[in-house]
XYZ file of C-alpha atoms in Angstrom:
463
model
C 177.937 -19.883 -151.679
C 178.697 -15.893 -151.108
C 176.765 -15.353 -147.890
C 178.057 -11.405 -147.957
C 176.328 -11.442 -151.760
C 172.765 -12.715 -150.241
C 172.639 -10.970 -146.623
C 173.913 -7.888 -145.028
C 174.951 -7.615 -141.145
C 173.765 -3.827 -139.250
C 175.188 -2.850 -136.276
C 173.395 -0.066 -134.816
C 175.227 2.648 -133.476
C 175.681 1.856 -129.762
C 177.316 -1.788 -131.211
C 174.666 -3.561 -128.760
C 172.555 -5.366 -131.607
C 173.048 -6.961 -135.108
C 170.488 -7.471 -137.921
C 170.149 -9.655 -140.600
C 169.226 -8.475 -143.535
C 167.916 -10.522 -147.257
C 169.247 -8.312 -150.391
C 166.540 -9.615 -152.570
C 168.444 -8.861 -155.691
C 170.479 -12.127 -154.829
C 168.132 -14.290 -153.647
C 168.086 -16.558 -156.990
C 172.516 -16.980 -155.874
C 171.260 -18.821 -152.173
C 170.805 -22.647 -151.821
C 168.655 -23.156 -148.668
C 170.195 -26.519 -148.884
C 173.343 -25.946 -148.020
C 172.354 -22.940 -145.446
C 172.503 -23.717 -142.151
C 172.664 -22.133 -138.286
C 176.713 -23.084 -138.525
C 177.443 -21.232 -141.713
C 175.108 -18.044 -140.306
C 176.842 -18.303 -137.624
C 180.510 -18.227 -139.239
C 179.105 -15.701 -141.537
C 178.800 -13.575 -138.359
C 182.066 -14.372 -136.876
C 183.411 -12.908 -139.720
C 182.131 -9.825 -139.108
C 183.958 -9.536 -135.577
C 180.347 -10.152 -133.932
C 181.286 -13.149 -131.067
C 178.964 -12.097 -127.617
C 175.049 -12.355 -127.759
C 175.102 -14.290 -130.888
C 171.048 -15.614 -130.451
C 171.841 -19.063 -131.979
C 167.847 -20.273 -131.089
C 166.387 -17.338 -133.661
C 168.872 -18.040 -136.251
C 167.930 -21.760 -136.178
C 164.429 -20.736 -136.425
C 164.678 -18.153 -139.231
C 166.994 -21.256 -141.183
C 163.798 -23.706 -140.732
C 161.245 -21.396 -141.042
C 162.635 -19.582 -144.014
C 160.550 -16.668 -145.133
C 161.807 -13.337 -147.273
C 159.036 -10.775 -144.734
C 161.046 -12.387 -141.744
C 163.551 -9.947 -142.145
C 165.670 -8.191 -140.900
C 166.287 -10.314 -137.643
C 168.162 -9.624 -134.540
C 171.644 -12.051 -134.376
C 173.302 -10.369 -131.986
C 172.364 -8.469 -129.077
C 174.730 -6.750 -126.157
C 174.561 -7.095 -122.461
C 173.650 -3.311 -121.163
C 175.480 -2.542 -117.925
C 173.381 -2.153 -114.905
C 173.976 0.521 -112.600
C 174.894 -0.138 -109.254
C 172.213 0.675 -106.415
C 172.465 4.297 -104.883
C 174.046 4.477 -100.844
C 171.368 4.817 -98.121
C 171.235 5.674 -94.402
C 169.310 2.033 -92.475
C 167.751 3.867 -89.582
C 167.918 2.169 -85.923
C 165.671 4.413 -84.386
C 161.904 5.524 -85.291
C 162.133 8.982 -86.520
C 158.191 9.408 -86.776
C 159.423 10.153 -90.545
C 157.915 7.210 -92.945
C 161.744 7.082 -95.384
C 159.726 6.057 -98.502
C 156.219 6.214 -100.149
C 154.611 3.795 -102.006
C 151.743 1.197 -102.105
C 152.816 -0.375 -99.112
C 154.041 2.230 -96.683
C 150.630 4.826 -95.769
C 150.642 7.078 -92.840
C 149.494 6.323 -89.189
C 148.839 9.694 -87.922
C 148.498 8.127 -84.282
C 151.870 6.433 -84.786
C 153.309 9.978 -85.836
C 152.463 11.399 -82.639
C 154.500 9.070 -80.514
C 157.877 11.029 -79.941
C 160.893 8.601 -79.547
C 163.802 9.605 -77.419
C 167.544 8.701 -78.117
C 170.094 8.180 -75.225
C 173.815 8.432 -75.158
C 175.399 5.318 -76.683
C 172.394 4.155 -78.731
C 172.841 2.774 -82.547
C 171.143 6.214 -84.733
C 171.317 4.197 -88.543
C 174.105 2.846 -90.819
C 175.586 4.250 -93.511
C 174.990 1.563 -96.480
C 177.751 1.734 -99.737
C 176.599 1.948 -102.745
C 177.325 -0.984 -105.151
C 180.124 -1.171 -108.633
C 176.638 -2.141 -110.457
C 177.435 -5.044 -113.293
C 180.086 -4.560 -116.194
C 178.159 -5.064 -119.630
C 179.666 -6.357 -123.088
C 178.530 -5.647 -126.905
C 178.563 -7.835 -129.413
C 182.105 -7.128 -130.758
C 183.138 -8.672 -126.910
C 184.155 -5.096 -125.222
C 183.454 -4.780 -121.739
C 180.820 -2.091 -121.028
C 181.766 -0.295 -117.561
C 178.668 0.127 -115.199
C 177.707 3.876 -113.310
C 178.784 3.173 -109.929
C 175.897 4.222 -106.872
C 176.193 7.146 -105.772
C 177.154 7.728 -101.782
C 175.121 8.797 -99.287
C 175.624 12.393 -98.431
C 174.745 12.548 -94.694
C 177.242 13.433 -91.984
C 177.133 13.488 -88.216
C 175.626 16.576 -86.907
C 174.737 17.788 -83.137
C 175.364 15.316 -80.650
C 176.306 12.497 -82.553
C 179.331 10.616 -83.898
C 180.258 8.257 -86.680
C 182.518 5.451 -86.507
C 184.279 3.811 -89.378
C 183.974 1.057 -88.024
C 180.752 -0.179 -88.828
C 179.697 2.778 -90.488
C 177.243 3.435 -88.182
C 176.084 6.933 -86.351
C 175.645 6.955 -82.324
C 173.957 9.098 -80.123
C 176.719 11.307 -77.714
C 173.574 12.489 -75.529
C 170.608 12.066 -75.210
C 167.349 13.629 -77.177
C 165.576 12.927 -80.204
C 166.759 12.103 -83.502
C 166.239 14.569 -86.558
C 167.538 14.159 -90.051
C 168.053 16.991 -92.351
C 169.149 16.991 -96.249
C 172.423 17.055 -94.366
C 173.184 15.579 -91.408
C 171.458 13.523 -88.203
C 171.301 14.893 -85.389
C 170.066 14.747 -82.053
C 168.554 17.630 -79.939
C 166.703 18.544 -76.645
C 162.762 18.325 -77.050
C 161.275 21.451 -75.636
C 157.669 20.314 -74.652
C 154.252 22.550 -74.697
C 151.704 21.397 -72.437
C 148.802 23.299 -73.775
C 147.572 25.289 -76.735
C 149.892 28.281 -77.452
C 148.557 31.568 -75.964
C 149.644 34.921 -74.203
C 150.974 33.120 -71.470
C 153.448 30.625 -73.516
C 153.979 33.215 -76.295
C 155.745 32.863 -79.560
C 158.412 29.739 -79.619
C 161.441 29.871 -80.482
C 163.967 26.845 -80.291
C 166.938 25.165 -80.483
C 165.852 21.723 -80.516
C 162.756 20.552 -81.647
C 159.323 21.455 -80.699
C 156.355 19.164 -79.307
C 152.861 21.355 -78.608
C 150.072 19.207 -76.971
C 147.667 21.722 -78.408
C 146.946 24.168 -81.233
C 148.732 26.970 -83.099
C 146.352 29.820 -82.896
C 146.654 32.636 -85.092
C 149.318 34.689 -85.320
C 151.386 32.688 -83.844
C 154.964 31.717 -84.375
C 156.528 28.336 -83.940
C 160.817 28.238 -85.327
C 162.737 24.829 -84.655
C 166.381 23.974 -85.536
C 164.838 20.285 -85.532
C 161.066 18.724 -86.055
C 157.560 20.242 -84.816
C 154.899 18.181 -83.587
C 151.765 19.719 -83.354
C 148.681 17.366 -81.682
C 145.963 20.176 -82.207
C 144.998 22.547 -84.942
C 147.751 25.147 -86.959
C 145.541 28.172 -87.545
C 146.710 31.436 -89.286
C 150.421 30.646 -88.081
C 153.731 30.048 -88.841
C 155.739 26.591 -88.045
C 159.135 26.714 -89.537
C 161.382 23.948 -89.044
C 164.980 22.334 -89.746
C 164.117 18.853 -90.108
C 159.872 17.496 -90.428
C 156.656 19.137 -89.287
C 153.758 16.594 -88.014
C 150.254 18.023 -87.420
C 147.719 16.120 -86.154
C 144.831 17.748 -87.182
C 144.569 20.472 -90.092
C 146.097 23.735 -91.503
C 143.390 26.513 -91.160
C 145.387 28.459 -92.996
C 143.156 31.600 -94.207
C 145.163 32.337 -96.815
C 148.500 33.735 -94.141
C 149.371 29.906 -92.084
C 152.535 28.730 -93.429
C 154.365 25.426 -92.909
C 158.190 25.339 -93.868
C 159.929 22.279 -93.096
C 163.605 21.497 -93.977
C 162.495 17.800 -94.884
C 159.175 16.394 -94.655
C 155.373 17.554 -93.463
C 152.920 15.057 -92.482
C 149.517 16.784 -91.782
C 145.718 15.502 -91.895
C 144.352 18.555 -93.997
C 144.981 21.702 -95.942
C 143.042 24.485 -96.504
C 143.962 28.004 -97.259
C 147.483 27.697 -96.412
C 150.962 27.449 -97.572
C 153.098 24.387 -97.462
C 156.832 24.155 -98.653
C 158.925 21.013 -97.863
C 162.850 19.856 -98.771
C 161.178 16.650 -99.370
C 157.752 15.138 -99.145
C 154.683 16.225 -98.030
C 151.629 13.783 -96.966
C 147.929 15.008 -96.330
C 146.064 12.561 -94.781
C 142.813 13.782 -96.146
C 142.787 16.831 -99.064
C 143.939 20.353 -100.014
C 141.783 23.218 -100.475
C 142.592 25.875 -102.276
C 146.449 26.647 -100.798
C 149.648 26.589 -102.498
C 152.007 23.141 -101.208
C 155.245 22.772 -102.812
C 157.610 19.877 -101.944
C 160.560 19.082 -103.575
C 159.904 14.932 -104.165
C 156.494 13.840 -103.573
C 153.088 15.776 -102.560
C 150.742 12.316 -101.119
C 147.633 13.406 -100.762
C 146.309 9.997 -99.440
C 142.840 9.331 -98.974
C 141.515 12.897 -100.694
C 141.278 15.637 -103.514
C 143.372 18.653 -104.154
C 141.009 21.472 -104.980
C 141.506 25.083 -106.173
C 145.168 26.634 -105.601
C 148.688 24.994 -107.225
C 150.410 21.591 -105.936
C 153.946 21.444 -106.906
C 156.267 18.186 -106.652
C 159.890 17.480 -108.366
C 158.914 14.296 -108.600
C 155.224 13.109 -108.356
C 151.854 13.896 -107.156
C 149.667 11.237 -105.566
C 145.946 11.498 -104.763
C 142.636 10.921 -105.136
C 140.416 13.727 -106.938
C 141.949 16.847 -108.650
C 139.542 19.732 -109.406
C 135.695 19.748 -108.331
C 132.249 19.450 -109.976
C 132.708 23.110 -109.487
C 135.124 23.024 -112.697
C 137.368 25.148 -109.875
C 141.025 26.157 -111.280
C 143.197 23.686 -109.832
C 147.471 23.810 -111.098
C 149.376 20.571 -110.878
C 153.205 21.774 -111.299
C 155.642 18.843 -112.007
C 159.335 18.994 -111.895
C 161.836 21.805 -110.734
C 159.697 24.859 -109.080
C 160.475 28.700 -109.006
C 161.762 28.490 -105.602
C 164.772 26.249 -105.907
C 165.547 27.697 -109.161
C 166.103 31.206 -107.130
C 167.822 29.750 -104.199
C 170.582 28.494 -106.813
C 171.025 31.366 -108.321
C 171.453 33.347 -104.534
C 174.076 30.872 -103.680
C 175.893 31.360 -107.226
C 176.299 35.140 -106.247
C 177.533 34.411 -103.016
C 179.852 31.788 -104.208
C 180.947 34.410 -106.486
C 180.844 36.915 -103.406
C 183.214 35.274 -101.466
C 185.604 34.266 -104.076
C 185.954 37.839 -104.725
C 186.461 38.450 -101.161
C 188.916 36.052 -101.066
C 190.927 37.432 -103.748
C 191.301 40.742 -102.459
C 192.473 39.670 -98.925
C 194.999 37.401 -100.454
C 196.312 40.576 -102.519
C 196.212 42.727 -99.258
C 198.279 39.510 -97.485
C 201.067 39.508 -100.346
C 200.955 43.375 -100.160
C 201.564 43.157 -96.247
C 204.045 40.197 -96.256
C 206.257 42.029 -98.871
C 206.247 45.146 -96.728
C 207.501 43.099 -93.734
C 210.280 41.120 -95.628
C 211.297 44.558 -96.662
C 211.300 46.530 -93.984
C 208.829 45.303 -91.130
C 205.274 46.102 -89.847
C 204.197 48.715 -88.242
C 201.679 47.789 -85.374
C 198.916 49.245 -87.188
C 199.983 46.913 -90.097
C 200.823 44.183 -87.487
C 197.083 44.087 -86.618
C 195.823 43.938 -89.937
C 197.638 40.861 -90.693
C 196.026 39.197 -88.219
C 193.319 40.059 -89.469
C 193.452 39.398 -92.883
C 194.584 36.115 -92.045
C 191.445 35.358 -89.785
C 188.909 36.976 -92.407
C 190.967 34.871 -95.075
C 190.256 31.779 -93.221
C 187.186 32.674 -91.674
C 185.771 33.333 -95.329
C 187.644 29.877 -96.920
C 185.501 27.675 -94.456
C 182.238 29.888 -95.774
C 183.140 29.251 -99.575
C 183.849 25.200 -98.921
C 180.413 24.682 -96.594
C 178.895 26.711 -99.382
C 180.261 24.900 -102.339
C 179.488 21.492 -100.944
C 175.727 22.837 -100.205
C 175.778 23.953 -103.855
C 177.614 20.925 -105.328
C 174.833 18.730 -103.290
C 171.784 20.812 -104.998
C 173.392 20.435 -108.069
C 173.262 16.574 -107.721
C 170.263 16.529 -106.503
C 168.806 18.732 -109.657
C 170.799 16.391 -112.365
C 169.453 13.193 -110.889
C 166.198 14.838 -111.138
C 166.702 15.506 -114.374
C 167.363 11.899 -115.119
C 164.322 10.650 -114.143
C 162.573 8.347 -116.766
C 159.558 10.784 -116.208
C 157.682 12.671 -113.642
C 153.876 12.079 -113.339
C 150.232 12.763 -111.634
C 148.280 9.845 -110.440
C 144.838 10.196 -109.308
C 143.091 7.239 -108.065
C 139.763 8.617 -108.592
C 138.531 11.717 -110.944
C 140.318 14.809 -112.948
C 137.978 17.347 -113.638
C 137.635 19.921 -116.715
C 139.787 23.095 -115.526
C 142.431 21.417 -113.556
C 145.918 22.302 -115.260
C 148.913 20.837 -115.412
C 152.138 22.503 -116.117
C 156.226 21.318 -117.115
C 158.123 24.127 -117.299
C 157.106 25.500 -120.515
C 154.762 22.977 -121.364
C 150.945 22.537 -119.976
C 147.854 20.326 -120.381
C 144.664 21.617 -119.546
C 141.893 19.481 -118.874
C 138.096 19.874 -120.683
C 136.159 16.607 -119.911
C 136.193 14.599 -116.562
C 139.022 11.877 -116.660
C 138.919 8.797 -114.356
C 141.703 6.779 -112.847
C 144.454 7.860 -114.898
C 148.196 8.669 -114.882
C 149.525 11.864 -116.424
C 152.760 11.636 -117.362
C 155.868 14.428 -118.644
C 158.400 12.342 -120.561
C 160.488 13.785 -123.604
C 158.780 16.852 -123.507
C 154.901 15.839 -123.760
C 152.274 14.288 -121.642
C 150.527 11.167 -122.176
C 147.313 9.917 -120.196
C 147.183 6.071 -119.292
C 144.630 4.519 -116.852
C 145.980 2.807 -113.454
């Protein structure tokens, strides 16, 4: 018997699966007596098919033999798996909660404890990533997994990192901040009271702890994290690494919060939040405009009136208000970081032109002097072409790697499966939300619900 007469084999594409298919036409040529799982099975050996053969379904579809069982899978491939990302294991509490989820909520009591390093101490570990597993289609070629990608975090102010173990140490002592960047760790300058006349604006190198409020007007800058135990009013906290405030942001439409990584705060109303990373409200956000890069976690309230805008996902209660108030959800990449990589594309551009014209002026001067010497005036300018040259060569490399490390950042953004809204409680008519050029506006109350962007379109599934 002709098995190639009475079935066809299709390999799809990607050669990772196999049907089997009954040409009807022929099905008066094939003997079910003499058909069996071994002659299927050499059938399919013929075909170059030898990894994933599933020998249990092909037994079944012999003994169960019926034409609207087909096509069936024969063959199927093993997909790679990729190996797990690099990570930084942190030693030390850095009042910064790493990851979000079900199981990890905010204390805000805990937040407000403010650990101190000292010299020697063990700051975190630098973990590889993994080779991930090799895969193999059904013709028996080895599939080659995506390695993890590396940690990108080096050894900033004050500390070291030995090869050793991999690990970071403390070379004084301080407390620990993380940035995008690096870890670090700087002198705490400490504020006894509420900021006033007396203590003035702050300004510092280090990071920042005020056992008080932030009264209007007010300005609070920080190379590393801001702690705040009272109340931020109409003021401005801008800092290198995270921003924890107690209580809330009373923002009247002028407090800001900038914070290099991650803001922590209890509530949000009439203000404006923007952080590298996450940003967790204990309670809810009125009417203000919070953009963080990952996650906005709004934990135990609503988000009301204003725009919300996460790369990544927005967690919370309520969205909108009985009120049918205009509330925007934004989901992926926001205005903001879309502008900051253009800037540093000019000035990549700015100092390769730079660069060019100094190394012109260097030939011109070092052709001069082979031919007939310098001059002192020409002497000087040498030197100082070579410094600028250098000078600006150190500016284009920290710039490129900043770049090169947005760019990664964006393109595993863009790989995300999908990006999505959960609200554990109600979405009310008038709330928007919006995917770059894509937006879903919302007519009738929805309840418990995920909104997700995938493939260009939203879908709506309860939780």
């Amino acid at each position: 018997m002709d098995l190639s007469r009475v079935f066809t084999i299709n390999v799809s594409s990607s050669k990772m699966l196999a049907t089997l298919d009954l040409e009807n036409d022929y099905m008066n040529e094939l003997d079910l007596a003499l058909l069996n799982k071994e002659t299927i099975i050499d059938f399919i050996h013929d075909q170059h098919i030898v990894f994933g053969i599933k020998e249990v379904e092909i037994g079944d579809m012999i003994n169960q033999f019926q034409e609207n069982l087909f096509p069936v899978v024969i063959a199927e491939g093993l997909e790679p798996v990729k190996g797990q990302d690099g990570y930084m294991e942190f030693h030390v509490d850095l009042d910064v909660k790493m990851m979000i989820n079900g199981q990890h909520s905010v204390d805000f009591k805990e937040i407000m404890k403010i650990p101190k390093v000292e010299t020697g101490n063990r700051l975190a570990t630098a973990i590889n990533p993994t080779e991930g597993v090799p895969g193999k289609n059904i013709f028996g070629e080895a599939l080659a997994p995506q390695p993890g990608k590396p940690v990108h975090i080096k050894a900033g102010e004050n500390t070291t990192f030995k090869e050793s173990d991999q690990s970071f140490y403390a070379t004084d002592d301080g407390k620990v901040s993380v940035t995008q960047k690096d870890i670090r760790v700087l002198p705490l300058y400490e504020v006894s009271q509420s900021l006033d006349l007396h203590t003035g604006n702050v300004d510092f190198n280090g990071s920042i702890l005020i056992k008080g409020d932030v009264p209007e007007g007010f300005s609070v800058k920080a190379r590393g994290d801001i702690t705040v135990y009272g109340l931020v009013e109409a003021a401005s906290l801008e800092a290198g690494g995270s921003v924890f405030v107690r209580e809330a942001l009373v923002g009247l439409g002028e407090g800001s919060i900038q914070a290099g990584l991650d803001i922590h705060i209890k509530n949000v109303n009439q203000g404006n939040l923007n952080a590298g990373r996450n940003i967790i409200v204990d309670q809810s956000i009125f009417h203000s405009t919070v953009t963080a890069r990952e996650t906005v976690h709004c934990q135990r309230g609503n988000i009301v009136g204003g725009s919300v805008s996460a790369g990544q996902k927005v967690i919370c209660r309520d969205v909108g208000n009985r009120m049918n108030t205009k509330t925007r959800i934004y989901l992926g990449e926001n205005k903001q970081e879309i502008e900051k990589r253009q800037q540093m594309e000019q000035e990549i551009e700015g100092f390769k032109e730079q660069i060019t014209k100094l190394e012109k002026l260097g030939d011109q001067l070092r052709m001069i002097q082979k031919q007939k010497g310098l001059s002192p005036k020409e002497e000087k300018m040498l030197e100082k072409q070579k410094y600028s040259l250098e000078k600006l060569k150190l500016n284009l490399t920290d710039l490129e790697s900043e770049y090169n490390n947005e760019q990664s950042y964006i393109s595993e953004e863009n790989n995300l499966d999908f990006i999505k809204l959960t609200a554990n409680g109600i979405i009310y008519p008038n709330v928007e939300i919006v995917s770059g050029k894509y937006s879903k506006r919302f007519t009738i109350e929805e309840k418990y619900i995920s909104v997700v962007f995938k493939d260009n379109d939203f879908s709506i599934s309860a939780i």
